[in-house]
Each structure stands twice: as structure tokens, then as C-alpha cells.
Short mmCIF file of C-alpha atoms in Angstrom, two decimals:
data_model
loop_
_atom_site.label_atom_id
_atom_site.label_comp_id
_atom_site.label_asym_id
_atom_site.label_seq_id
_atom_site.Cartn_x
_atom_site.Cartn_y
_atom_site.Cartn_z
CA MET A 1 -52.28 -75.85 60.11
CA GLN A 2 -52.87 -77.99 57.02
CA HIS A 3 -51.32 -77.20 53.65
CA VAL A 4 -51.09 -78.56 50.12
CA GLU A 5 -48.15 -77.59 47.90
CA LEU A 6 -47.64 -78.45 44.24
CA ILE A 7 -44.26 -79.67 43.02
CA ASP A 8 -43.78 -78.98 39.30
CA SER A 9 -42.38 -82.43 38.56
CA PHE A 10 -41.13 -85.44 40.48
CA THR A 11 -39.19 -88.47 39.29
CA PHE A 12 -39.65 -91.82 41.03
CA GLU A 13 -36.80 -94.24 41.66
CA SER A 14 -38.31 -96.28 38.84
CA GLY A 15 -37.56 -93.42 36.44
CA LYS A 16 -41.22 -92.42 35.99
CA THR A 17 -41.77 -88.64 36.06
CA LEU A 18 -45.10 -87.06 37.00
CA HIS A 19 -46.06 -83.38 36.86
CA GLN A 20 -48.08 -81.04 39.08
CA VAL A 21 -47.51 -83.27 42.10
CA PRO A 22 -49.51 -82.37 45.25
CA VAL A 23 -48.04 -82.83 48.74
CA ALA A 24 -50.28 -82.50 51.80
CA PHE A 25 -48.73 -81.65 55.15
CA SER A 26 -49.55 -80.15 58.53
CA THR A 27 -47.49 -77.89 60.78
CA TRP A 28 -47.57 -76.70 64.37
CA GLY A 29 -45.46 -74.09 66.16
CA LYS A 30 -42.96 -71.71 64.58
CA LEU A 31 -39.61 -72.07 62.89
CA ASN A 32 -36.85 -70.37 64.83
CA GLN A 33 -34.40 -67.95 63.24
CA GLY A 34 -31.98 -70.72 62.39
CA ALA A 35 -34.76 -72.91 60.92
CA ASP A 36 -33.34 -75.87 62.87
CA ASN A 37 -35.92 -76.51 65.62
CA VAL A 38 -37.89 -78.97 63.47
CA ILE A 39 -39.54 -82.17 64.65
CA LEU A 40 -40.45 -84.36 61.68
CA VAL A 41 -43.25 -86.82 62.49
CA CYS A 42 -43.76 -89.63 59.95
CA HIS A 43 -47.18 -91.28 59.87
CA SER A 44 -48.06 -94.96 59.54
CA LEU A 45 -49.95 -96.94 56.88
CA THR A 46 -53.48 -95.53 57.11
CA GLY A 47 -52.61 -92.30 58.92
CA ASN A 48 -52.60 -88.76 57.61
CA SER A 49 -50.65 -85.58 58.25
CA ASN A 50 -52.88 -84.42 61.12
CA ILE A 51 -51.01 -85.76 64.15
CA GLU A 52 -53.71 -84.51 66.49
CA GLU A 53 -56.06 -87.20 65.14
CA TRP A 54 -53.80 -90.16 65.91
CA TRP A 55 -51.04 -89.01 68.32
CA PRO A 56 -52.89 -86.26 70.23
CA THR A 57 -50.59 -86.34 73.26
CA LEU A 58 -47.40 -85.96 71.22
CA ILE A 59 -47.47 -82.21 70.74
CA GLY A 60 -48.33 -79.30 73.02
CA SER A 61 -47.15 -77.92 76.34
CA LYS A 62 -47.72 -81.27 78.07
CA GLY A 63 -46.62 -83.43 75.16
CA ALA A 64 -43.27 -84.83 74.13
CA PHE A 65 -42.69 -81.90 71.78
CA ASP A 66 -43.43 -78.49 73.28
CA LEU A 67 -44.60 -76.08 70.58
CA ALA A 68 -42.99 -73.23 72.49
CA ASN A 69 -39.66 -74.73 71.45
CA TYR A 70 -40.30 -76.79 68.32
CA PHE A 71 -41.77 -76.50 64.85
CA VAL A 72 -43.56 -79.81 64.16
CA ILE A 73 -44.30 -81.01 60.65
CA CYS A 74 -45.94 -84.16 59.30
CA LEU A 75 -46.12 -84.88 55.57
CA ASN A 76 -48.56 -87.27 53.92
CA VAL A 77 -46.84 -90.12 52.03
CA ILE A 78 -47.13 -90.90 48.33
CA GLY A 79 -50.06 -93.25 47.69
CA SER A 80 -52.19 -92.13 50.62
CA PRO A 81 -55.74 -90.90 49.91
CA TYR A 82 -55.26 -87.89 52.20
CA GLY A 83 -53.96 -85.26 49.80
CA THR A 84 -50.51 -86.22 48.53
CA LEU A 85 -49.94 -87.70 45.06
CA SER A 86 -51.86 -91.00 44.87
CA PRO A 87 -54.05 -93.12 42.58
CA LEU A 88 -56.85 -90.64 43.38
CA THR A 89 -54.87 -87.70 41.98
CA ILE A 90 -55.99 -86.29 38.64
CA ASN A 91 -53.42 -86.88 35.91
CA PRO A 92 -52.96 -83.44 34.30
CA ASP A 93 -52.22 -85.12 30.95
CA THR A 94 -55.52 -87.02 30.79
CA GLY A 95 -57.93 -85.29 33.15
CA ASN A 96 -58.66 -88.62 34.83
CA ARG A 97 -57.48 -90.22 38.05
CA TYR A 98 -54.22 -92.16 37.83
CA GLY A 99 -56.01 -95.19 39.29
CA SER A 100 -54.38 -98.49 38.40
CA ASN A 101 -51.79 -96.66 36.24
CA PHE A 102 -50.20 -95.10 39.30
CA PRO A 103 -46.46 -95.96 39.57
CA LEU A 104 -45.30 -97.98 42.58
CA PRO A 105 -43.52 -95.63 45.00
CA THR A 106 -40.72 -96.71 47.30
CA ILE A 107 -40.21 -95.38 50.81
CA ARG A 108 -37.31 -93.34 49.42
CA ASP A 109 -39.66 -91.79 46.87
CA SER A 110 -41.86 -90.46 49.67
CA ILE A 111 -39.03 -88.90 51.63
CA ASN A 112 -37.45 -87.44 48.50
CA LEU A 113 -40.76 -85.80 47.62
CA HIS A 114 -41.07 -84.56 51.20
CA LYS A 115 -37.56 -83.13 50.97
CA CYS A 116 -38.86 -80.83 48.22
CA ILE A 117 -41.28 -79.35 50.78
CA LEU A 118 -38.60 -78.94 53.44
CA ASP A 119 -36.50 -77.13 50.85
CA LYS A 120 -39.43 -74.84 50.01
CA LEU A 121 -39.79 -74.04 53.70
CA GLN A 122 -36.01 -73.38 53.86
CA ILE A 123 -35.59 -75.83 56.72
CA ASN A 124 -31.89 -76.15 57.55
CA GLN A 125 -31.99 -79.02 60.00
CA VAL A 126 -34.43 -81.52 61.47
CA TYR A 127 -33.71 -81.81 65.17
CA CYS A 128 -35.52 -85.14 65.39
CA ALA A 129 -37.40 -87.47 63.03
CA ILE A 130 -39.85 -89.86 64.68
CA GLY A 131 -42.28 -92.46 63.37
CA ALA A 132 -43.69 -95.94 63.87
CA SER A 133 -44.15 -98.79 61.37
CA LEU A 134 -44.32 -97.15 57.90
CA GLY A 135 -43.32 -93.98 59.74
CA GLY A 136 -40.27 -95.76 61.14
CA MET A 137 -39.28 -96.84 57.63
CA GLN A 138 -39.30 -93.20 56.59
CA VAL A 139 -37.24 -92.22 59.63
CA LEU A 140 -34.51 -94.71 58.74
CA GLU A 141 -34.44 -93.55 55.12
CA TRP A 142 -34.28 -89.90 56.16
CA ALA A 143 -31.23 -90.71 58.28
CA ILE A 144 -29.49 -92.56 55.44
CA GLN A 145 -30.44 -90.41 52.47
CA HIS A 146 -30.12 -87.00 54.14
CA PRO A 147 -27.58 -87.43 56.97
CA ASP A 148 -26.62 -83.74 57.12
CA LEU A 149 -30.24 -82.70 57.54
CA ILE A 150 -31.36 -85.13 60.27
CA LYS A 151 -29.82 -84.76 63.74
CA LYS A 152 -31.66 -87.40 65.81
CA ILE A 153 -34.01 -90.27 65.03
CA ILE A 154 -36.65 -92.30 66.85
CA PRO A 155 -37.68 -95.36 64.78
CA ILE A 156 -40.52 -97.27 66.46
CA ALA A 157 -41.73 -100.83 65.82
CA VAL A 158 -39.83 -101.28 62.56
CA GLY A 159 -36.97 -103.27 61.07
CA ALA A 160 -34.22 -102.57 58.57
CA HIS A 161 -36.23 -104.23 55.80
CA HIS A 162 -39.67 -105.71 55.28
CA SER A 163 -39.50 -109.36 56.27
CA ALA A 164 -40.95 -112.31 54.36
CA TRP A 165 -43.49 -112.55 57.20
CA CYS A 166 -44.70 -108.97 56.58
CA ILE A 167 -44.67 -109.42 52.82
CA GLY A 168 -46.85 -112.49 53.35
CA PHE A 169 -49.38 -110.45 55.34
CA SER A 170 -49.36 -107.85 52.55
CA GLU A 171 -50.00 -110.52 49.92
CA VAL A 172 -53.00 -111.96 51.75
CA GLN A 173 -54.49 -108.47 52.06
CA TYR A 174 -53.81 -107.84 48.37
CA GLN A 175 -55.53 -111.08 47.41
CA CYS A 176 -58.55 -110.09 49.51
CA ILE A 177 -58.88 -106.91 47.46
CA VAL A 178 -58.26 -108.34 43.98
CA SER A 179 -60.71 -111.20 44.60
CA ASP A 180 -63.54 -108.67 44.94
CA PRO A 181 -65.64 -108.80 41.72
CA TYR A 182 -65.77 -105.00 41.67
CA TRP A 183 -61.95 -104.69 41.64
CA LYS A 184 -61.75 -104.93 37.83
CA ASP A 185 -57.92 -104.91 37.76
CA GLY A 186 -57.96 -101.63 39.69
CA ASN A 187 -60.13 -99.90 37.10
CA TYR A 188 -63.23 -99.94 39.28
CA ASP A 189 -66.09 -97.47 39.21
CA SER A 190 -65.52 -94.90 41.96
CA GLU A 191 -69.23 -95.20 42.77
CA ILE A 192 -68.98 -99.00 43.14
CA PRO A 193 -65.54 -99.67 44.65
CA PRO A 194 -64.37 -103.09 45.89
CA LYS A 195 -65.50 -102.45 49.45
CA LYS A 196 -65.82 -106.07 50.50
CA GLY A 197 -62.29 -106.93 49.44
CA LEU A 198 -60.86 -103.81 51.07
CA GLY A 199 -62.83 -104.54 54.22
CA LEU A 200 -61.49 -108.09 54.42
CA ALA A 201 -57.96 -106.75 54.00
CA ARG A 202 -58.56 -104.38 56.89
CA MET A 203 -59.88 -107.19 59.09
CA MET A 204 -56.74 -109.22 58.34
CA ALA A 205 -54.58 -106.21 59.17
CA MET A 206 -56.35 -105.62 62.48
CA LEU A 207 -55.54 -109.17 63.57
CA SER A 208 -51.85 -108.62 62.80
CA TYR A 209 -51.78 -105.32 64.73
CA GLN A 210 -52.79 -107.00 67.97
CA SER A 211 -51.73 -110.07 69.93
CA SER A 212 -53.50 -113.21 71.08
CA GLN A 213 -53.21 -112.01 74.66
CA ALA A 214 -54.81 -108.66 73.80
CA PHE A 215 -57.73 -110.26 71.98
CA ASP A 216 -58.35 -112.72 74.81
CA SER A 217 -58.23 -109.91 77.36
CA LYS A 218 -60.53 -107.61 75.42
CA PHE A 219 -63.04 -110.07 73.93
CA ASN A 220 -62.51 -113.55 75.35
CA ARG A 221 -65.58 -115.49 74.21
CA GLN A 222 -68.04 -112.71 74.96
CA ILE A 223 -71.29 -112.61 72.96
CA ASN A 224 -72.44 -109.35 71.39
CA ASN A 225 -75.96 -108.40 72.50
CA ILE A 226 -76.92 -107.05 69.08
CA THR A 227 -75.53 -109.71 66.75
CA ASN A 228 -75.85 -112.61 69.20
CA ASP A 229 -72.43 -113.74 67.96
CA PHE A 230 -68.90 -113.48 69.29
CA GLU A 231 -67.89 -109.95 70.30
CA VAL A 232 -64.61 -110.21 68.38
CA LYS A 233 -66.59 -110.66 65.16
CA ALA A 234 -68.56 -107.47 65.87
CA TYR A 235 -65.28 -105.63 66.48
CA LEU A 236 -63.78 -106.78 63.19
CA GLY A 237 -67.02 -105.97 61.37
CA TYR A 238 -66.96 -102.45 62.76
CA GLN A 239 -63.34 -102.00 61.69
CA GLU A 240 -64.28 -103.20 58.19
CA GLU A 241 -67.22 -100.84 57.79
CA SER A 242 -65.51 -97.75 59.17
CA PHE A 243 -62.38 -98.28 57.08
CA VAL A 244 -63.97 -98.74 53.65
CA ASP A 245 -65.79 -95.42 54.10
CA ARG A 246 -62.53 -93.50 54.53
CA PHE A 247 -59.99 -95.31 52.35
CA ASP A 248 -59.48 -96.24 48.71
CA ALA A 249 -58.57 -99.72 47.45
CA ASN A 250 -55.97 -98.58 44.88
CA CYS A 251 -54.36 -96.41 47.55
CA TYR A 252 -54.24 -99.31 50.00
CA VAL A 253 -52.67 -101.63 47.42
CA THR A 254 -50.11 -98.94 46.56
CA LEU A 255 -49.18 -98.41 50.21
CA ILE A 256 -48.79 -102.06 51.20
CA LYS A 257 -46.70 -102.73 48.09
CA SER A 258 -44.63 -99.63 48.88
CA MET A 259 -43.96 -101.01 52.36
CA ASP A 260 -42.85 -104.29 50.79
CA THR A 261 -40.06 -102.34 49.02
CA HIS A 262 -38.64 -101.28 52.40
CA ASP A 263 -34.96 -102.20 52.48
CA ILE A 264 -32.48 -99.59 53.71
CA ARG A 265 -29.51 -101.37 52.11
CA LEU A 266 -27.20 -99.02 50.22
CA PRO A 267 -25.79 -100.23 46.88
CA GLY A 268 -22.86 -102.59 47.39
CA LEU A 269 -23.33 -102.77 51.18
CA THR A 270 -24.85 -105.32 53.52
CA ILE A 271 -27.68 -104.43 55.89
CA ILE A 272 -25.26 -104.19 58.82
CA GLU A 273 -22.83 -102.02 56.87
CA THR A 274 -25.71 -99.74 55.88
CA ILE A 275 -26.99 -99.45 59.46
CA LYS A 276 -23.51 -98.47 60.60
CA HIS A 277 -23.71 -95.51 58.20
CA ILE A 278 -26.49 -94.07 60.39
CA GLU A 279 -24.45 -91.93 62.77
CA GLN A 280 -27.29 -89.85 64.25
CA ASP A 281 -28.25 -90.26 67.89
CA ALA A 282 -30.96 -92.92 67.77
CA LEU A 283 -33.63 -94.03 70.22
CA VAL A 284 -35.01 -97.36 68.99
CA ILE A 285 -38.36 -98.43 70.44
CA GLY A 286 -39.82 -101.93 70.26
CA ILE A 287 -42.77 -103.86 71.70
CA THR A 288 -42.44 -107.38 73.08
CA SER A 289 -45.83 -108.55 71.77
CA ASP A 290 -45.46 -107.12 68.24
CA ILE A 291 -45.91 -110.00 65.77
CA LEU A 292 -45.43 -107.83 62.65
CA TYR A 293 -42.08 -106.33 63.58
CA PRO A 294 -40.76 -108.59 66.35
CA ILE A 295 -38.51 -107.17 69.03
CA ASN A 296 -35.45 -108.91 67.59
CA GLU A 297 -35.67 -106.52 64.61
CA GLN A 298 -35.32 -103.48 66.87
CA ILE A 299 -32.54 -105.15 68.87
CA PHE A 300 -30.71 -105.82 65.59
CA LEU A 301 -31.03 -102.16 64.65
CA SER A 302 -29.87 -100.89 68.02
CA ASP A 303 -26.96 -103.33 68.22
CA ASN A 304 -25.58 -102.05 64.91
CA LEU A 305 -26.38 -98.34 65.10
CA PRO A 306 -23.21 -96.51 66.22
CA ASN A 307 -25.00 -94.08 68.59
CA SER A 308 -28.16 -95.66 69.90
CA LYS A 309 -30.09 -96.90 72.86
CA ILE A 310 -33.18 -99.07 72.89
CA VAL A 311 -36.39 -98.96 74.90
CA ILE A 312 -38.52 -102.10 74.95
CA PHE A 313 -42.16 -101.84 75.96
CA ASP A 314 -43.48 -105.00 77.60
CA HIS A 315 -47.01 -104.20 76.47
CA PRO A 316 -49.69 -106.79 75.52
CA HIS A 317 -51.36 -104.92 72.64
CA GLY A 318 -48.99 -105.91 69.87
CA HIS A 319 -48.06 -103.55 67.05
CA ASP A 320 -50.89 -101.20 68.05
CA SER A 321 -49.21 -100.58 71.41
#
């Protein structure tokens, strides 16, 4: 079931306070009497709160989380175009979209806003928090910021902070968007958005989500019968076209810059010292062919988490595995 709740006011880590803040989320199953049978699923960059669209085998009687036993919830992150506070949200003070005036949210901002919803639902404990990529960033922050609430964690394909490599990928995608003549410093006409720039950013992202081996296996040097050009070009073109019809450029810029802020370090502590503060049972999952979040990042997490084990998938499809 999908929901939208309004939070009266919310203050970002930056100190900026916004009012009448919407939060979109979806739920499955029922809370038990103790309100502690909760599975918190955290979505990735371009995902939404409807798990059934992107992880359909995760929930249900044959899935990892049986709804006969668990209450599953997924909350849409700040900056996403799918219902939670974002550049598309109407500013109640002006009557216009926030647009380019939207404040940059951190990963902590998203989970702190989501905590307001868990409090409204009177959830006493999250049995397990699970997520991949941007979702994994949220999982780690949940464990650190709300240790008494979160019992177990499953961070997938993520590191303790966004690397220079990932920040570089973000910057190239950002430059693709801002180079579009319709970008207009983020103050573009909603009827004429910077689709070409956003589409190029998506094409760049799709390359980083896969591996050379996966692309060779899937496309090789095959020629597309319609375009009479390489099949891989047709694939990237399709990804571009389908993405720009469902996403917003300001939202995408907000989200990739939010991911760049990912750094779980607590004030005055090193990364290792911070990781050792995460005492929950942890299952860390990594993928050998992931070029965005290489397997050494998950090994580093697991080696320093006090109560963890690691599962490494030797899968050829990169980050998308």
C-alpha cells in the first residue's frame, strides 16, 4: 500500500528548514503487537518506494521476507521525483516548485526525515534494514544514527564513503546535464526540460553499472536490424529515451550530489573507528565485477564491523548484479 504523509517542518543538516514536507512510502504486511517485526528496505538512486517494481522476489511467501511474519516498509528518499520532498515539490511560501533553490540533502537528512514516519507509525524496532548502493548508504547511516532502533543490517554494493572514483562519475553526469542549452542553471521550463543532457547522464551511468565482460557477452559487436548500427548503441539509446520520460533533471542532480556527501564518519573519529561503532549483526554483500563500489570496499566494511559476515557474488554483471 502506498502512502504520502506530511511532516510539519524539517531541518536539514545544513540548517535549512522547510515546511509541509511530503514523504512517500509503501508498506506490506502487518505490524505485530510489539511493533518490532519491521523490515526496512532502502531504495537505490532512481528507484521508488514500490519494491514490487524493482525487487519483486524480495517479499511474499516465497521471497526473502515472508509477509506472514514481517511488516515491510520502503520510504522514498529526499530529492527523488517519486513523491517525497524534492525540487518538484511546491514551496508553500511561494506557490512554485523549489527547482534549483532546493537545498542539498545528505544521506543523513533522508533517514532523519524517514525516522519521522517511523515515529508516526509507532515502530519500536526495525528487525532488519537492507539496501543496495544509495540504499546501502542509508542502511549504514540508520545503524550509526539510530543504533537502538536497528537490530540487523544488510548493506549491499556500497562503501563507507563515496570514493573519488564515484564522485568523478557523478561530475561527468552533472556536466552532461548542465551543458544542455535548456538547463538554464536549473531554472528550465518544465515543458522544455534538458532531456538531452539528462539522457547522456543516464547513458554514462548505465556504462558504470555494468562490466566490460557483461557488455561483451550481451552485445559483442552485434548490429541492430533497425538502426543498422551497433546493438550496444541501440541499448544505450533506449535507456536514454525511457529514462528522460520518467525522471527530472533537478532531481537527478540533487540525488547524485547527495550521494557524493556519503561519508559515515562520526565527528572526531576515523572511518575505522566509526565502523566499529556499528554493533548490529551485519551481512555485507559485494560483487566481484562492480566497478563503482569495488569488492575491496565491502571487505573493508566487513573486516571492521564487530559482528559481520560477508558474501561475495562472483557475478559478471557489475553493479547491476
